[in-house]
Amino acid sequence: VVDAEDRALRAGSKRECHLNDNIDGGLLHRAFSVFLFNSEGKLLLQQRSDKKITFPLFWANTCCSHPLYTPAELELENALGVKRAAVRKLGHELGIAAEELPLDKFQFLTRIHYVAKEAGTWGEHEIDHVLVIQADVTLNPEPNEVAEARYFDEAELDHFFKTAEQTGTKVSPWFGHIKEKFLSKWWAALRSGDLEACADRHTIHRIPPASEATADGPTIPLSGTDGSSAADVSESEAIGGATNSTN
């Protein structure tokens, strides 16, 4: 749990942090979003598993989750805390070996504060630390976490978004916003070898609340997870039992 300036306040369970009733009361937590590009410059996306409590079967960036409330994953220097959390969750969700994800290859670009509520019980209210890494990795997705993983070049992703409504594709609110406002600049900088030029580490971009998402029908908003205790568990297990401190 953090304040509006991203200062850690205390531990919070996944259930506590994702209940819309608590979000309506202003409860805010820290998260991270990884954008993994391969050596060809293609971006790895995942479709969230239907077992997910929040935004099941929505497409999102490579990995979206939360640091644990531990000294190692709370460390702010060089964003080491969220980088360590990213390595942990990329392994858990996509089966990527830690050796393929050196911490010094991650670039922390910026932070995004957004709200995204689903109709009903669950939602997101996060300050999201954006991490970019370029690496060729071996995938072995965990079915309880990931329904599908797929690489896109920029033109393919543009087509994916343009045809989303007619194909019934659902895209997570946070990824929809990042795609609209930031991703093309990051992609261009990656191609030119100057991703550091896109870094804006002291800014927290405040995004107006997204419309409530529904379980059926496409969602491609123009504005706009998971941690566990020391042993990773599925999101449904974590939220269902949910007294473990994870954020």
C-alpha positions as a LaTeX table, in Angstrom:
\begin{tabular}{lrrr}
\hline
Residue & $x$ (\AA) & $y$ (\AA) & $z$ (\AA) \\
\hline
Val1 & 0.00 & 0.00 & 0.00 \\
Val2 & 1.35 & 3.42 & $-0.98$ \\
Asp3 & 0.33 & 7.06 & $-0.80$ \\
Ala4 & $-0.27$ & 9.25 & $-3.84$ \\
Glu5 & 3.45 & 10.00 & $-4.09$ \\
Asp6 & 4.32 & 6.27 & $-4.17$ \\
Arg7 & 5.70 & 6.16 & $-0.63$ \\
Ala8 & 5.26 & 2.71 & 0.90 \\
Leu9 & 2.92 & 2.77 & 3.90 \\
Arg10 & 2.27 & $-0.85$ & 4.88 \\
Ala11 & 1.60 & $-4.34$ & 3.59 \\
Gly12 & $-1.76$ & $-5.13$ & 2.05 \\
Ser13 & $-3.35$ & $-8.33$ & 0.81 \\
Lys14 & $-4.35$ & $-8.84$ & $-2.78$ \\
Arg15 & $-7.98$ & $-9.05$ & $-1.74$ \\
Glu16 & $-7.86$ & $-5.81$ & 0.21 \\
Cys17 & $-6.12$ & $-3.91$ & $-2.57$ \\
His18 & $-8.40$ & $-5.07$ & $-5.40$ \\
Leu19 & $-11.85$ & $-4.72$ & $-3.84$ \\
Asn20 & $-13.76$ & $-1.91$ & $-5.52$ \\
Asp21 & $-15.17$ & $-0.85$ & $-2.15$ \\
Asn22 & $-11.63$ & $-0.16$ & $-0.93$ \\
Ile23 & $-10.63$ & 1.44 & $-4.22$ \\
Asp24 & $-13.61$ & 3.78 & $-3.88$ \\
Gly25 & $-12.18$ & 4.71 & $-0.49$ \\
Gly26 & $-8.87$ & 5.67 & $-2.10$ \\
Leu27 & $-6.75$ & 2.60 & $-1.31$ \\
Leu28 & $-3.73$ & 2.64 & $-3.61$ \\
His29 & $-0.94$ & 0.11 & $-4.14$ \\
Arg30 & 2.34 & $-0.26$ & $-6.03$ \\
Ala31 & 2.59 & $-2.37$ & $-9.17$ \\
Phe32 & 4.90 & $-2.89$ & $-12.13$ \\
Ser33 & 4.42 & $-3.55$ & $-15.83$ \\
Val34 & 7.09 & $-5.27$ & $-17.91$ \\
Phe35 & 7.48 & $-4.73$ & $-21.65$ \\
Leu36 & 9.76 & $-7.46$ & $-23.01$ \\
Phe37 & 11.03 & $-7.08$ & $-26.57$ \\
Asn38 & 13.01 & $-9.76$ & $-28.39$ \\
Ser39 & 16.11 & $-9.10$ & $-30.51$ \\
Glu40 & 13.87 & $-8.56$ & $-33.56$ \\
Gly41 & 12.13 & $-5.71$ & $-31.72$ \\
Lys42 & 8.86 & $-7.61$ & $-31.26$ \\
Leu43 & 6.89 & $-7.07$ & $-28.07$ \\
Leu44 & 5.67 & $-10.05$ & $-26.03$ \\
Leu45 & 2.05 & $-9.78$ & $-24.89$ \\
Gln46 & 0.04 & $-12.13$ & $-22.77$ \\
Gln47 & $-3.65$ & $-12.89$ & $-22.60$ \\
Arg48 & $-4.56$ & $-13.22$ & $-18.97$ \\
Ser49 & $-5.92$ & $-16.61$ & $-17.94$ \\
Asp50 & $-9.64$ & $-17.15$ & $-17.45$ \\
Lys51 & $-8.70$ & $-18.13$ & $-13.88$ \\
Lys52 & $-7.76$ & $-14.52$ & $-13.11$ \\
Ile53 & $-10.12$ & $-12.68$ & $-10.81$ \\
Thr54 & $-9.26$ & $-9.26$ & $-12.26$ \\
Phe55 & $-9.62$ & $-8.78$ & $-16.02$ \\
Pro56 & $-9.70$ & $-12.46$ & $-17.07$ \\
Leu57 & $-8.95$ & $-13.10$ & $-20.76$ \\
Phe58 & $-7.91$ & $-9.48$ & $-21.33$ \\
Trp59 & $-4.74$ & $-8.92$ & $-23.33$ \\
Ala60 & $-1.98$ & $-7.00$ & $-21.57$ \\
Asn61 & 1.72 & $-6.31$ & $-21.79$ \\
Thr62 & 4.30 & $-8.99$ & $-20.99$ \\
Cys63 & 3.74 & $-9.14$ & $-17.23$ \\
Cys64 & 1.80 & $-7.02$ & $-14.74$ \\
Ser65 & 2.11 & $-7.67$ & $-11.02$ \\
His66 & 3.19 & $-6.33$ & $-7.64$ \\
Pro67 & 6.31 & $-6.29$ & $-5.49$ \\
Leu68 & 6.16 & $-8.11$ & $-2.18$ \\
Tyr69 & 6.38 & $-6.15$ & 1.06 \\
Thr70 & 9.94 & $-7.29$ & 1.71 \\
Pro71 & 13.18 & $-5.29$ & 1.90 \\
Ala72 & 14.48 & $-6.81$ & $-1.34$ \\
Glu73 & 11.39 & $-5.86$ & $-3.36$ \\
Leu74 & 10.85 & $-2.47$ & $-1.70$ \\
Glu75 & 14.35 & $-1.21$ & $-2.55$ \\
Leu76 & 14.06 & 2.06 & $-4.47$ \\
Glu77 & 17.68 & 2.57 & $-5.57$ \\
Asn78 & 17.88 & 1.97 & $-9.33$ \\
Ala79 & 14.35 & 0.50 & $-9.08$ \\
Leu80 & 15.93 & $-2.73$ & $-7.83$ \\
Gly81 & 12.86 & $-3.73$ & $-5.82$ \\
Val82 & 10.44 & $-3.79$ & $-8.76$ \\
Lys83 & 13.12 & $-5.31$ & $-11.02$ \\
Arg84 & 13.55 & $-8.23$ & $-8.60$ \\
Ala85 & 9.78 & $-8.60$ & $-8.43$ \\
Ala86 & 9.63 & $-8.62$ & $-12.23$ \\
Val87 & 12.16 & $-11.45$ & $-12.49$ \\
Arg88 & 10.16 & $-13.44$ & $-9.92$ \\
Lys89 & 6.84 & $-12.96$ & $-11.69$ \\
Leu90 & 8.17 & $-13.49$ & $-15.22$ \\
Gly91 & 9.33 & $-16.85$ & $-13.95$ \\
His92 & 6.04 & $-17.61$ & $-12.24$ \\
Glu93 & 3.72 & $-16.55$ & $-15.07$ \\
Leu94 & 5.73 & $-17.23$ & $-18.23$ \\
Gly95 & 8.34 & $-19.74$ & $-17.06$ \\
Ile96 & 11.26 & $-17.48$ & $-18.02$ \\
Ala97 & 14.47 & $-18.46$ & $-16.26$ \\
Ala98 & 16.06 & $-15.81$ & $-14.07$ \\
Glu99 & 19.38 & $-16.28$ & $-15.91$ \\
Glu100 & 17.70 & $-14.90$ & $-19.05$ \\
Leu101 & 16.65 & $-11.75$ & $-17.19$ \\
Pro102 & 19.70 & $-9.95$ & $-15.75$ \\
Leu103 & 18.61 & $-7.10$ & $-13.50$ \\
Asp104 & 20.91 & $-4.66$ & $-15.26$ \\
Lys105 & 19.09 & $-5.25$ & $-18.57$ \\
Phe106 & 15.83 & $-3.81$ & $-17.20$ \\
Gln107 & 15.26 & $-0.11$ & $-17.79$ \\
Phe108 & 12.88 & 1.71 & $-15.46$ \\
Leu109 & 11.16 & 4.38 & $-17.55$ \\
Thr110 & 8.36 & 6.02 & $-15.58$ \\
Arg111 & 5.35 & 5.58 & $-13.29$ \\
Ile112 & 1.65 & 5.66 & $-14.14$ \\
His113 & $-1.16$ & 6.16 & $-11.61$ \\
Tyr114 & $-4.46$ & 4.78 & $-12.87$ \\
Val115 & $-7.83$ & 3.40 & $-11.76$ \\
Ala116 & $-9.58$ & 0.61 & $-13.66$ \\
Lys117 & $-12.71$ & $-0.94$ & $-12.17$ \\
Glu118 & $-14.56$ & $-3.94$ & $-13.46$ \\
Ala119 & $-18.33$ & $-4.03$ & $-13.08$ \\
Gly120 & $-18.86$ & $-5.83$ & $-9.80$ \\
Thr121 & $-16.39$ & $-6.63$ & $-7.05$ \\
Trp122 & $-12.86$ & $-6.17$ & $-8.36$ \\
Gly123 & $-10.66$ & $-3.47$ & $-9.82$ \\
Glu124 & $-7.23$ & $-1.87$ & $-9.95$ \\
His125 & $-5.88$ & 1.31 & $-8.36$ \\
Glu126 & $-2.13$ & 1.34 & $-8.83$ \\
Ile127 & 1.01 & 3.33 & $-9.25$ \\
Asp128 & 2.56 & 1.27 & $-11.99$ \\
His129 & 6.36 & 1.19 & $-12.45$ \\
Val130 & 7.13 & 0.64 & $-16.13$ \\
Leu131 & 10.08 & $-1.65$ & $-16.91$ \\
Val132 & 11.45 & $-2.39$ & $-20.38$ \\
Ile133 & 13.86 & $-5.20$ & $-21.25$ \\
Gln134 & 15.15 & $-6.53$ & $-24.57$ \\
Ala135 & 16.04 & $-10.20$ & $-24.39$ \\
Asp136 & 15.51 & $-13.48$ & $-26.19$ \\
Val137 & 13.86 & $-15.83$ & $-23.72$ \\
Thr138 & 12.38 & $-19.32$ & $-23.51$ \\
Leu139 & 8.69 & $-19.37$ & $-22.62$ \\
Asn140 & 6.80 & $-21.97$ & $-20.61$ \\
Pro141 & 3.56 & $-20.22$ & $-19.57$ \\
Glu142 & 1.67 & $-21.27$ & $-16.45$ \\
Pro143 & $-1.94$ & $-22.00$ & $-17.58$ \\
Asn144 & $-3.46$ & $-20.65$ & $-14.37$ \\
Glu145 & $-1.84$ & $-17.31$ & $-15.14$ \\
Val146 & $-1.59$ & $-17.02$ & $-18.93$ \\
Ala147 & $-4.03$ & $-18.17$ & $-21.61$ \\
Glu148 & $-1.75$ & $-17.23$ & $-24.51$ \\
Ala149 & 1.57 & $-15.47$ & $-25.11$ \\
Arg150 & 2.36 & $-13.91$ & $-28.47$ \\
Tyr151 & 4.95 & $-11.59$ & $-30.04$ \\
Phe152 & 3.85 & $-8.55$ & $-32.09$ \\
Asp153 & 5.73 & $-6.07$ & $-34.20$ \\
Glu154 & 4.41 & $-2.52$ & $-34.20$ \\
Ala155 & 2.27 & $-2.88$ & $-37.33$ \\
Glu156 & 0.79 & $-6.15$ & $-36.08$ \\
Leu157 & $-0.12$ & $-4.56$ & $-32.76$ \\
Asp158 & $-1.74$ & $-1.58$ & $-34.49$ \\
His159 & $-3.87$ & $-4.01$ & $-36.53$ \\
Phe160 & $-4.68$ & $-5.99$ & $-33.38$ \\
Phe161 & $-6.07$ & $-2.82$ & $-31.77$ \\
Lys162 & $-7.90$ & $-1.61$ & $-34.87$ \\
Thr163 & $-9.72$ & $-4.93$ & $-35.28$ \\
Ala164 & $-10.34$ & $-5.55$ & $-31.58$ \\
Glu165 & $-13.99$ & $-4.55$ & $-31.58$ \\
Gln166 & $-14.95$ & $-6.74$ & $-34.52$ \\
Thr167 & $-12.97$ & $-9.70$ & $-33.19$ \\
Gly168 & $-14.25$ & $-9.36$ & $-29.61$ \\
Thr169 & $-10.72$ & $-8.86$ & $-28.28$ \\
Lys170 & $-10.42$ & $-7.35$ & $-24.81$ \\
Val171 & $-7.42$ & $-5.25$ & $-23.82$ \\
Ser172 & $-6.60$ & $-4.24$ & $-20.27$ \\
Pro173 & $-7.17$ & $-0.56$ & $-19.44$ \\
Trp174 & $-3.58$ & 0.03 & $-18.35$ \\
Phe175 & $-2.15$ & $-1.46$ & $-21.53$ \\
Gly176 & $-4.68$ & 0.38 & $-23.69$ \\
His177 & $-3.54$ & 3.68 & $-22.24$ \\
Ile178 & 0.17 & 2.90 & $-22.50$ \\
Lys179 & $-0.26$ & 1.81 & $-26.11$ \\
Glu180 & $-2.09$ & 5.03 & $-26.96$ \\
Lys181 & 0.17 & 7.48 & $-25.14$ \\
Phe182 & 3.65 & 6.01 & $-24.78$ \\
Leu183 & 4.42 & 2.80 & $-26.66$ \\
Ser184 & 5.22 & 4.17 & $-30.12$ \\
Lys185 & 7.85 & 6.50 & $-28.62$ \\
Trp186 & 9.41 & 3.64 & $-26.67$ \\
Trp187 & 9.44 & 1.42 & $-29.75$ \\
Ala188 & 11.16 & 4.11 & $-31.83$ \\
Ala189 & 13.73 & 4.73 & $-29.11$ \\
Leu190 & 14.42 & 1.01 & $-28.82$ \\
Arg191 & 15.08 & 0.82 & $-32.57$ \\
Ser192 & 17.45 & 3.78 & $-32.39$ \\
Gly193 & 19.25 & 2.38 & $-29.36$ \\
Asp194 & 18.33 & 5.35 & $-27.16$ \\
Leu195 & 15.59 & 4.08 & $-24.86$ \\
Glu196 & 17.13 & 6.08 & $-22.01$ \\
Ala197 & 15.89 & 9.23 & $-23.77$ \\
Cys198 & 12.34 & 8.16 & $-22.88$ \\
Ala199 & 13.06 & 7.84 & $-19.16$ \\
Asp200 & 10.92 & 10.10 & $-16.96$ \\
Arg201 & 11.54 & 8.56 & $-13.57$ \\
His202 & 10.51 & 11.44 & $-11.34$ \\
Thr203 & 7.08 & 11.89 & $-12.90$ \\
Ile204 & 3.96 & 10.01 & $-11.86$ \\
His205 & 1.56 & 10.28 & $-14.81$ \\
Arg206 & $-1.99$ & 10.61 & $-13.47$ \\
Ile207 & $-4.55$ & 8.96 & $-15.73$ \\
Pro208 & $-8.28$ & 9.74 & $-15.48$ \\
Pro209 & $-10.36$ & 6.74 & $-14.37$ \\
Ala210 & $-11.17$ & 4.30 & $-17.15$ \\
Ser211 & $-14.74$ & 3.23 & $-17.83$ \\
Glu212 & $-15.88$ & 0.16 & $-15.95$ \\
Ala213 & $-14.98$ & $-2.95$ & $-17.90$ \\
Thr214 & $-17.43$ & $-5.76$ & $-18.47$ \\
Ala215 & $-16.77$ & $-9.47$ & $-18.77$ \\
Asp216 & $-18.22$ & $-9.58$ & $-22.27$ \\
Gly217 & $-17.39$ & $-7.29$ & $-25.12$ \\
Pro218 & $-14.22$ & $-5.58$ & $-26.28$ \\
Thr219 & $-12.53$ & $-2.96$ & $-24.16$ \\
Ile220 & $-9.95$ & $-0.69$ & $-25.80$ \\
Pro221 & $-9.96$ & 2.46 & $-23.62$ \\
Leu222 & $-7.90$ & 5.47 & $-24.65$ \\
Ser223 & $-7.41$ & 6.49 & $-21.03$ \\
Gly224 & $-6.74$ & 4.63 & $-18.61$ \\
Thr225 & $-1.30$ & $-8.50$ & $-10.92$ \\
Asp226 & $-0.37$ & $-10.32$ & $-8.74$ \\
Gly227 & 1.80 & $-10.94$ & $-5.82$ \\
Ser228 & 1.55 & $-13.50$ & $-3.13$ \\
Ser229 & 3.36 & $-14.50$ & $-0.05$ \\
Ala230 & 6.85 & $-15.91$ & $-0.46$ \\
Ala231 & 5.47 & $-18.88$ & $-2.41$ \\
Asp232 & 3.59 & $-17.84$ & $-5.55$ \\
Val233 & 0.01 & $-19.02$ & $-5.94$ \\
Ser234 & $-2.65$ & $-18.41$ & $-8.56$ \\
Glu235 & $-4.60$ & $-15.17$ & $-8.46$ \\
Ser236 & $-7.87$ & $-16.90$ & $-7.62$ \\
Glu237 & $-6.22$ & $-18.65$ & $-4.68$ \\
Ala238 & $-4.56$ & $-15.46$ & $-3.50$ \\
Ile239 & $-7.75$ & $-13.39$ & $-3.63$ \\
Gly240 & $-9.98$ & $-16.15$ & $-2.38$ \\
Gly241 & $-8.00$ & $-16.73$ & 0.79 \\
Ala242 & $-6.29$ & $-13.40$ & 0.81 \\
Thr243 & $-4.90$ & $-12.44$ & 4.08 \\
Asn244 & $-1.28$ & $-12.68$ & 2.94 \\
Ser245 & 0.54 & $-9.37$ & 2.67 \\
Thr246 & 1.54 & $-8.98$ & $-0.94$ \\
Asn247 & 1.69 & $-5.29$ & $-1.88$ \\
\hline
\end{tabular}
